Amino acid sequence: MTLKLYGGARSRASMPRWYLEEKGIAYDWIQLDMEAGEHKRENFCAINPFAKVPALVDETLRAPGGKPLQLFESGAILLHLADHHANEFTGTAAEVAAQRALANQWILFANATLAVALFVPSQPGAGIPAADGGARWAAGRRPLPAGRALGRSSLECCRLRRKCLPGLSADLLPPDRPNSLPQRAGHDRRHPGPAGLPTRHGQGLNSAQGAAAASSSFDWRGQQLQLLGAKAAWDPQRRTLLVADLHLGKAETFQAHGIPLPSDGDGATLNGLLELAHQLEPQQVVVLGDLIHSRLGLTGELRAKLAALPELLGCPLRLIGGNHEQGSWIEGLPQEPSQALGPWWLSHIPEPRAGMLNLCGHLHPMAVVGRGADRLRLPCFSYCEASERLAMPAFGRLTGGHPCSQRDRIWLVADGAVVEWTQAPPSSNRAA
């Protein structure tokens, strides 16, 4: 093959790769294992001394010295492909100049704005306008010129990925999002939080009890666990992301019983999980049971999503069997029994284990904050000291909850933030 494109999963190499696919230009895709440091090895640094992807080797042209042409920087690669392999610029000198100026515009946009929104985990959707412009660009369904193929809004890019280029690998672009993620009040992108998590400034639900943040550190016998405002837990030492009770396919289960419950195809729940994985880059994701709601909701579409999930997460996906999975079979995802992970005992239903902290799901813990008409029911992490058990909040967006014991130590979760909360003592009967 005369063209060799070097890149990594979910990297800026996706831009020239997408262009090559749209234009039907033959090339070899060489994916480097970034986590293993393949981009820092001597053979690749001979192509790009800055050890960054993408890089292109074009054997049809010779650089000074007689070696094949080697390029880095996605914008330079795109312009080279447009000039020498796609015949983008044709016509009079004036027409070529105008075409090239427009291509430069879109390539700079792709690198300065679009790439940040797509590939920088802390800034999803940053600087991207509404998607209607992207829809107008795509309306003609004609081949797009250099750079403009990359100039659609991030939303339209993700929507069109499978429609226009179904043969592309799922790592070419980030997962589909129904909308750009909102900017949270008080969110400051300039100050990264602990363990790669963004910091949230501003008042919590009750500033006297502690500031709300994107995560809270839980210490158990010297072992650290990060409780996340995304209703997940992060073990930094073992680089393991833990979630529980997604209940995928719940709306479809209700529909099968004649209840007209609307469904987003579990997009909100799955995209939330993918955002966490892209941010934290875990070595594994462990679901503490009830990944699905029932066999009735395990549609062909959901099976396809589950099959693609490990690749989209960028790491293995493991499932501790829950009560809702009983009698179901998910290809490539066996239901594992309760088991140890370092000092943690992982289970779905609470299973106290001597000398270990039981991390479990199933309970869907909720806490009631406030009184009377001002009461709020909020999901929470619930720690029972007597049984050494930490119950995880339900990760699924379409899930309910059950009040936890007032003797438990709890961390409330609301609006992507988590804050430790002191519960009111149990009320006593009034004297007669």
Coordinates of C-alpha atoms in Angstrom, one line a residue:
M1 CA 0.0 0.0 0.0
T2 CA 1.4 3.4 -1.0
L3 CA -0.2 5.3 2.0
K4 CA 0.3 4.3 5.6
L5 CA -1.6 6.2 8.3
Y6 CA -0.5 5.8 11.9
G7 CA -2.9 6.6 14.7
G8 CA -4.6 5.5 18.0
A9 CA -8.1 4.8 19.1
R10 CA -10.2 8.0 19.6
S11 CA -7.4 10.3 18.5
R12 CA -7.0 13.1 16.0
A13 CA -5.9 10.5 13.5
S14 CA -9.7 10.0 13.1
M15 CA -9.8 13.2 10.9
P16 CA -7.5 12.2 8.1
R17 CA -8.8 8.6 8.4
W18 CA -12.4 9.8 7.9
Y19 CA -11.3 11.9 4.9
L20 CA -9.6 8.9 3.3
E21 CA -12.7 6.8 3.8
E22 CA -15.1 9.5 2.3
K23 CA -12.8 9.9 -0.7
G24 CA -12.3 6.1 -1.2
I25 CA -8.5 6.5 -1.1
A26 CA -6.7 3.2 -0.4
Y27 CA -4.5 3.2 2.6
D28 CA -3.1 1.0 5.4
W29 CA -4.3 1.8 8.9
I30 CA -1.7 1.2 11.6
Q31 CA -3.1 1.5 15.0
L32 CA -0.6 2.2 17.8
D33 CA -1.2 1.1 21.4
M34 CA -1.0 4.5 23.1
E35 CA -1.3 3.0 26.6
A36 CA 1.7 0.7 25.9
G37 CA 3.7 3.7 24.6
E38 CA 4.1 2.4 21.0
H39 CA 4.0 6.1 19.8
K40 CA 7.2 6.8 21.8
R41 CA 9.2 4.0 20.3
E42 CA 12.2 4.7 18.1
N43 CA 10.6 3.4 14.9
F44 CA 7.6 5.7 15.1
C45 CA 9.7 8.7 16.4
A46 CA 11.7 8.4 13.2
I47 CA 8.4 9.4 11.4
N48 CA 7.3 12.0 14.0
P49 CA 10.0 13.1 16.4
F50 CA 7.3 14.6 18.7
A51 CA 5.8 11.2 19.3
K52 CA 2.3 12.3 18.4
V53 CA -0.4 10.9 16.1
P54 CA -1.4 11.0 13.4
A55 CA 1.5 10.5 11.0
L56 CA 1.4 9.6 7.3
V57 CA 4.0 7.9 5.1
D58 CA 3.4 8.4 1.3
E59 CA 5.5 6.1 -0.8
T60 CA 4.4 7.8 -4.0
L61 CA 6.5 10.9 -3.3
R62 CA 10.1 11.3 -2.2
A63 CA 11.4 13.7 0.4
P64 CA 14.8 15.4 0.1
G65 CA 17.3 12.6 0.6
G66 CA 15.2 10.0 -1.4
K67 CA 13.1 8.6 1.5
P68 CA 9.3 8.3 1.2
L69 CA 7.5 11.5 2.2
Q70 CA 6.6 11.5 5.9
L71 CA 4.1 14.0 7.4
F72 CA 2.7 14.7 10.8
E73 CA 0.0 17.1 12.0
S74 CA -3.6 16.3 10.8
G75 CA -4.0 19.6 8.9
A76 CA -0.9 19.1 6.9
I77 CA -1.9 15.5 6.1
L78 CA -5.4 16.6 5.0
L79 CA -4.0 19.3 2.7
H80 CA -1.5 16.8 1.2
L81 CA -4.2 14.2 0.6
A82 CA -6.5 16.9 -1.0
D83 CA -3.6 18.1 -3.3
H84 CA -2.1 14.8 -4.4
H85 CA -4.7 12.0 -4.0
A86 CA -8.2 13.5 -4.2
N87 CA -7.7 16.1 -6.9
E88 CA -9.8 18.5 -4.9
F89 CA -8.6 21.7 -6.4
T90 CA -9.4 22.2 -10.1
G91 CA -10.2 25.0 -12.5
T92 CA -8.5 28.3 -13.2
A93 CA -5.8 29.7 -10.9
A94 CA -8.3 31.9 -9.3
E95 CA -10.8 29.0 -8.7
V96 CA -8.0 26.9 -7.3
A97 CA -7.0 29.7 -4.9
A98 CA -10.6 30.1 -3.7
Q99 CA -11.1 26.3 -3.2
R100 CA -7.8 26.0 -1.3
A101 CA -8.7 29.0 1.0
L102 CA -12.0 27.3 1.9
A103 CA -10.3 24.0 2.5
N104 CA -7.8 25.8 4.8
Q105 CA -10.7 27.4 6.7
W106 CA -12.4 24.0 7.4
I107 CA -9.1 22.3 8.2
L108 CA -8.2 25.0 10.8
F109 CA -11.8 24.7 12.2
A110 CA -11.4 20.9 12.5
N111 CA -8.1 21.3 14.4
A112 CA -8.8 24.3 16.5
T113 CA -12.5 23.8 17.4
L114 CA -14.0 20.5 16.3
A115 CA -11.1 18.3 17.5
V116 CA -11.3 19.9 21.0
A117 CA -15.0 19.1 21.2
L118 CA -14.5 15.5 20.0
F119 CA -11.2 14.4 21.6
V120 CA -10.7 16.4 24.8
P121 CA -12.6 14.6 27.5
S122 CA -13.0 17.6 29.8
Q123 CA -14.6 19.8 27.0
P124 CA -17.2 17.7 25.3
G125 CA -19.1 19.8 22.7
A126 CA -17.1 22.9 23.6
G127 CA -17.4 25.7 21.0
I128 CA -19.8 23.8 18.8
P129 CA -23.0 25.6 17.6
A130 CA -26.4 24.1 17.1
A131 CA -26.5 21.1 14.7
D132 CA -28.9 22.6 12.2
G133 CA -26.0 24.0 10.2
G134 CA -24.4 20.6 10.0
A135 CA -27.7 19.1 8.8
R136 CA -27.8 21.7 6.0
W137 CA -24.3 20.8 4.9
A138 CA -25.2 17.1 4.8
A139 CA -28.5 17.6 3.1
G140 CA -27.1 17.2 -0.5
R141 CA -25.3 13.9 0.5
R142 CA -22.6 14.8 -2.0
P143 CA -18.9 14.2 -1.4
L144 CA -17.5 16.9 0.7
P145 CA -14.3 18.8 -0.1
A146 CA -11.1 18.7 2.0
G147 CA -11.7 19.9 5.5
R148 CA -15.4 20.5 5.1
A149 CA -15.9 16.8 5.6
L150 CA -14.7 17.6 9.1
G151 CA -16.6 20.8 9.5
R152 CA -20.0 19.4 10.6
S153 CA -21.1 20.0 14.2
S154 CA -20.0 17.3 16.7
L155 CA -23.6 16.1 16.9
E156 CA -24.0 15.7 13.1
C157 CA -20.6 14.0 12.9
C158 CA -21.8 11.4 15.3
R159 CA -25.2 10.9 13.7
L160 CA -23.7 10.5 10.2
R161 CA -20.9 8.2 11.2
R162 CA -22.9 5.0 10.8
K163 CA -25.3 6.3 8.1
C164 CA -22.6 7.4 5.7
L165 CA -19.6 5.3 6.6
P166 CA -21.0 2.1 8.1
G167 CA -17.7 0.2 7.5
L168 CA -15.7 2.4 9.9
S169 CA -14.6 1.1 13.2
A170 CA -16.4 2.3 16.3
D171 CA -13.2 4.0 17.5
L172 CA -13.2 6.5 14.7
L173 CA -15.3 9.0 16.5
P174 CA -16.7 9.4 20.1
P175 CA -20.1 7.8 20.8
D176 CA -23.3 9.4 19.7
R177 CA -24.7 12.0 22.0
P178 CA -28.3 13.3 21.8
N179 CA -27.2 16.8 22.6
S180 CA -24.1 18.7 23.6
L181 CA -23.4 18.3 27.3
P182 CA -24.6 21.4 29.3
Q183 CA -22.2 23.7 31.0
R184 CA -22.8 23.3 34.8
A185 CA -23.1 26.4 36.9
G186 CA -19.8 27.1 38.7
H187 CA -17.9 24.6 36.6
D188 CA -14.3 25.7 36.1
R189 CA -12.4 23.9 33.4
R190 CA -9.1 25.5 34.3
H191 CA -8.6 23.5 37.6
P192 CA -8.7 19.7 37.1
G193 CA -10.0 17.8 40.1
P194 CA -8.5 14.7 41.8
A195 CA -7.9 11.6 39.7
G196 CA -8.5 13.4 36.5
L197 CA -12.0 14.5 37.5
P198 CA -13.2 18.0 36.9
T199 CA -13.6 20.3 39.9
R200 CA -16.9 22.0 40.6
H201 CA -17.0 25.3 42.5
G202 CA -19.9 26.9 44.2
Q203 CA -22.3 26.1 47.0
G204 CA -23.5 22.6 47.6
L205 CA -27.0 21.6 48.8
N206 CA -26.0 22.8 52.2
S207 CA -22.7 24.6 52.4
A208 CA -22.5 24.0 56.2
Q209 CA -22.2 20.3 55.6
G210 CA -19.6 20.4 52.9
A211 CA -19.0 21.6 49.4
A212 CA -20.4 19.7 46.4
A213 CA -17.7 18.3 44.1
A214 CA -17.5 15.9 41.2
S215 CA -16.1 13.3 43.5
S216 CA -15.6 12.5 47.1
S217 CA -12.8 10.3 48.6
F218 CA -13.9 7.4 50.7
D219 CA -11.2 5.8 52.9
W220 CA -11.6 2.3 54.2
R221 CA -8.7 0.9 56.3
G222 CA -6.2 3.0 54.3
Q223 CA -7.8 2.0 50.9
Q224 CA -9.1 4.8 48.7
L225 CA -12.2 4.8 46.6
Q226 CA -13.5 7.8 44.7
L227 CA -17.3 8.2 44.9
L228 CA -18.3 10.1 41.7
G229 CA -21.1 12.5 41.1
A230 CA -21.9 10.4 38.0
K231 CA -23.2 7.7 40.3
A232 CA -20.2 5.5 39.9
A233 CA -17.1 4.5 41.9
W234 CA -13.5 4.7 40.8
D235 CA -10.7 2.6 42.2
P236 CA -7.6 4.5 41.2
Q237 CA -5.1 1.9 42.4
R238 CA -6.6 -0.8 40.2
R239 CA -7.9 1.6 37.6
T240 CA -11.4 0.0 37.8
L241 CA -14.7 1.8 37.2
L242 CA -17.6 0.4 39.1
V243 CA -21.3 0.9 38.3
A244 CA -24.5 -0.8 39.3
D245 CA -28.1 -1.2 38.2
L246 CA -28.2 0.2 34.7
H247 CA -31.5 -1.6 33.9
L248 CA -31.0 -1.2 30.2
G249 CA -34.1 -2.1 28.2
K250 CA -36.5 -1.1 31.0
A251 CA -38.7 1.1 28.8
E252 CA -38.9 -1.7 26.2
T253 CA -39.9 -4.1 28.9
F254 CA -42.8 -1.8 30.0
Q255 CA -43.8 -1.4 26.3
A256 CA -43.9 -5.2 26.0
H257 CA -46.5 -5.2 28.8
G258 CA -48.6 -2.6 27.1
I259 CA -47.4 0.4 29.0
P260 CA -46.5 3.2 26.5
L261 CA -43.3 4.4 28.2
P262 CA -41.1 6.5 25.9
S263 CA -37.6 5.4 25.3
D264 CA -34.3 7.0 24.1
G265 CA -32.8 3.6 23.4
D266 CA -30.9 3.8 26.7
G267 CA -28.7 6.5 25.1
A268 CA -28.6 8.7 28.2
T269 CA -27.4 5.8 30.4
L270 CA -24.9 4.4 27.9
N271 CA -23.4 7.8 26.9
G272 CA -23.0 8.6 30.5
L273 CA -20.9 5.5 31.0
L274 CA -18.9 6.1 27.9
E275 CA -18.1 9.7 29.0
L276 CA -16.8 8.4 32.3
A277 CA -14.6 5.7 30.5
H278 CA -13.2 8.3 28.1
Q279 CA -12.4 10.6 31.0
L280 CA -10.8 8.1 33.3
E281 CA -9.4 5.5 30.8
P282 CA -10.0 2.5 33.1
Q283 CA -8.4 -0.9 32.7
Q284 CA -11.8 -2.5 33.2
V285 CA -15.4 -1.6 33.9
V286 CA -17.3 -3.8 36.3
V287 CA -21.1 -3.7 36.5
L288 CA -22.4 -4.9 39.9
G289 CA -25.5 -6.5 38.5
D290 CA -28.7 -5.6 36.7
L291 CA -27.1 -4.4 33.6
I292 CA -30.4 -5.2 31.8
H293 CA -33.9 -5.0 33.2
S294 CA -35.4 -8.2 31.8
R295 CA -35.3 -10.6 28.9
L296 CA -38.2 -8.8 27.3
G297 CA -36.2 -5.6 27.0
L298 CA -33.1 -7.4 25.5
T299 CA -33.9 -6.4 21.9
G300 CA -31.7 -7.0 18.9
E301 CA -30.7 -3.3 19.0
L302 CA -29.7 -3.5 22.7
R303 CA -27.7 -6.7 22.0
A304 CA -25.8 -4.9 19.3
K305 CA -25.0 -2.0 21.6
L306 CA -23.8 -4.4 24.3
A307 CA -21.6 -6.2 21.8
A308 CA -20.0 -2.9 20.8
L309 CA -19.7 -1.6 24.3
P310 CA -16.2 -3.0 25.3
E311 CA -14.7 -1.5 22.1
L312 CA -16.4 1.9 22.7
L313 CA -15.3 1.8 26.4
G314 CA -11.7 1.0 25.3
C315 CA -11.4 -1.7 28.0
P316 CA -13.0 -5.1 29.1
L317 CA -16.5 -5.0 30.5
R318 CA -17.4 -7.4 33.3
L319 CA -20.7 -8.3 34.8
I320 CA -21.4 -9.5 38.3
G321 CA -24.7 -11.4 37.8
G322 CA -27.8 -9.7 39.3
N323 CA -31.4 -10.8 39.9
H324 CA -32.7 -9.0 36.7
E325 CA -30.2 -10.9 34.5
Q326 CA -31.4 -14.3 35.7
G327 CA -32.4 -16.5 32.7
S328 CA -30.8 -14.1 30.2
W329 CA -27.9 -14.7 27.9
I330 CA -25.7 -11.9 26.6
E331 CA -23.2 -12.9 24.0
G332 CA -19.6 -12.2 25.1
L333 CA -20.7 -11.1 28.5
P334 CA -20.9 -14.0 31.0
Q335 CA -22.5 -13.4 34.4
E336 CA -19.8 -13.8 37.0
P337 CA -20.3 -14.7 40.6
S338 CA -19.5 -12.4 43.5
Q339 CA -15.8 -12.0 43.9
A340 CA -12.9 -10.1 45.5
L341 CA -11.1 -7.2 43.9
G342 CA -8.3 -6.2 46.2
P343 CA -9.9 -5.2 49.5
W344 CA -13.4 -5.0 48.0
W345 CA -16.0 -7.8 47.8
L346 CA -18.0 -7.2 44.7
S347 CA -21.6 -8.5 44.6
H348 CA -25.0 -7.5 43.4
I349 CA -27.1 -8.3 46.5
P350 CA -25.4 -7.2 49.7
E351 CA -23.1 -10.0 50.9
P352 CA -21.0 -9.0 54.0
R353 CA -17.6 -10.5 53.9
A354 CA -15.3 -10.6 56.9
G355 CA -12.2 -8.4 56.5
M356 CA -13.5 -6.9 53.2
L357 CA -15.6 -4.0 52.2
N358 CA -18.7 -5.2 50.3
L359 CA -19.4 -3.0 47.3
C360 CA -22.9 -3.9 46.0
G361 CA -25.9 -2.7 44.0
H362 CA -29.5 -3.9 44.2
L363 CA -30.6 -1.5 46.9
H364 CA -30.9 1.7 44.8
P365 CA -30.3 3.8 47.9
M366 CA -32.1 7.2 48.1
A367 CA -32.1 9.9 50.8
V368 CA -34.8 12.4 51.7
V369 CA -33.5 15.9 52.1
G370 CA -35.7 18.7 53.6
R371 CA -39.2 18.6 55.0
G372 CA -42.8 19.1 53.9
A373 CA -43.2 20.5 50.4
D374 CA -39.5 21.2 50.2
R375 CA -38.5 17.6 50.4
L376 CA -36.2 16.1 47.8
R377 CA -35.5 12.4 47.1
L378 CA -31.9 12.0 45.9
P379 CA -29.8 9.0 45.0
C380 CA -26.9 8.4 47.2
F381 CA -24.0 6.2 48.2
S382 CA -24.9 4.4 51.5
Y383 CA -22.2 3.0 53.9
C384 CA -23.3 0.7 56.7
E385 CA -20.5 0.5 59.2
A386 CA -22.0 -2.5 61.1
S387 CA -21.9 -4.7 58.0
E388 CA -19.0 -3.1 56.2
R389 CA -21.2 -2.5 53.1
L390 CA -21.1 0.4 50.6
A391 CA -24.3 0.4 48.4
M392 CA -24.0 2.0 45.0
P393 CA -26.7 4.3 43.6
A394 CA -28.5 3.0 40.5
F395 CA -26.6 4.2 37.4
G396 CA -29.5 3.9 35.0
R397 CA -31.5 7.0 34.2
L398 CA -34.8 5.1 34.3
T399 CA -34.6 3.7 37.8
G400 CA -36.3 4.4 41.1
G401 CA -34.9 4.2 44.6
H402 CA -35.5 3.1 48.2
P403 CA -34.8 5.1 51.4
C404 CA -31.6 4.0 53.1
S405 CA -31.2 3.6 56.9
Q406 CA -30.9 6.8 58.8
R407 CA -27.9 5.1 60.6
D408 CA -26.0 4.9 57.4
R409 CA -23.3 7.3 56.3
I410 CA -24.4 8.8 53.0
W411 CA -23.1 10.9 50.1
L412 CA -25.9 12.6 48.1
V413 CA -25.7 12.8 44.3
A414 CA -27.3 15.6 42.4
D415 CA -26.6 17.4 39.1
G416 CA -23.3 15.6 38.6
A417 CA -21.9 16.5 42.1
V418 CA -21.5 14.4 45.2
V419 CA -21.5 15.7 48.8
E420 CA -21.4 13.9 52.2
W421 CA -24.5 14.5 54.1
T422 CA -25.4 14.1 57.8
Q423 CA -28.9 12.7 58.1
A424 CA -31.4 13.9 60.7
P425 CA -31.7 11.5 63.7
P426 CA -34.8 9.3 63.8
S427 CA -37.8 11.2 65.0
S428 CA -39.1 10.2 68.4
N429 CA -42.7 10.1 69.5
R430 CA -44.1 13.3 71.0
A431 CA -45.0 13.3 74.7
A432 CA -48.7 13.1 75.3

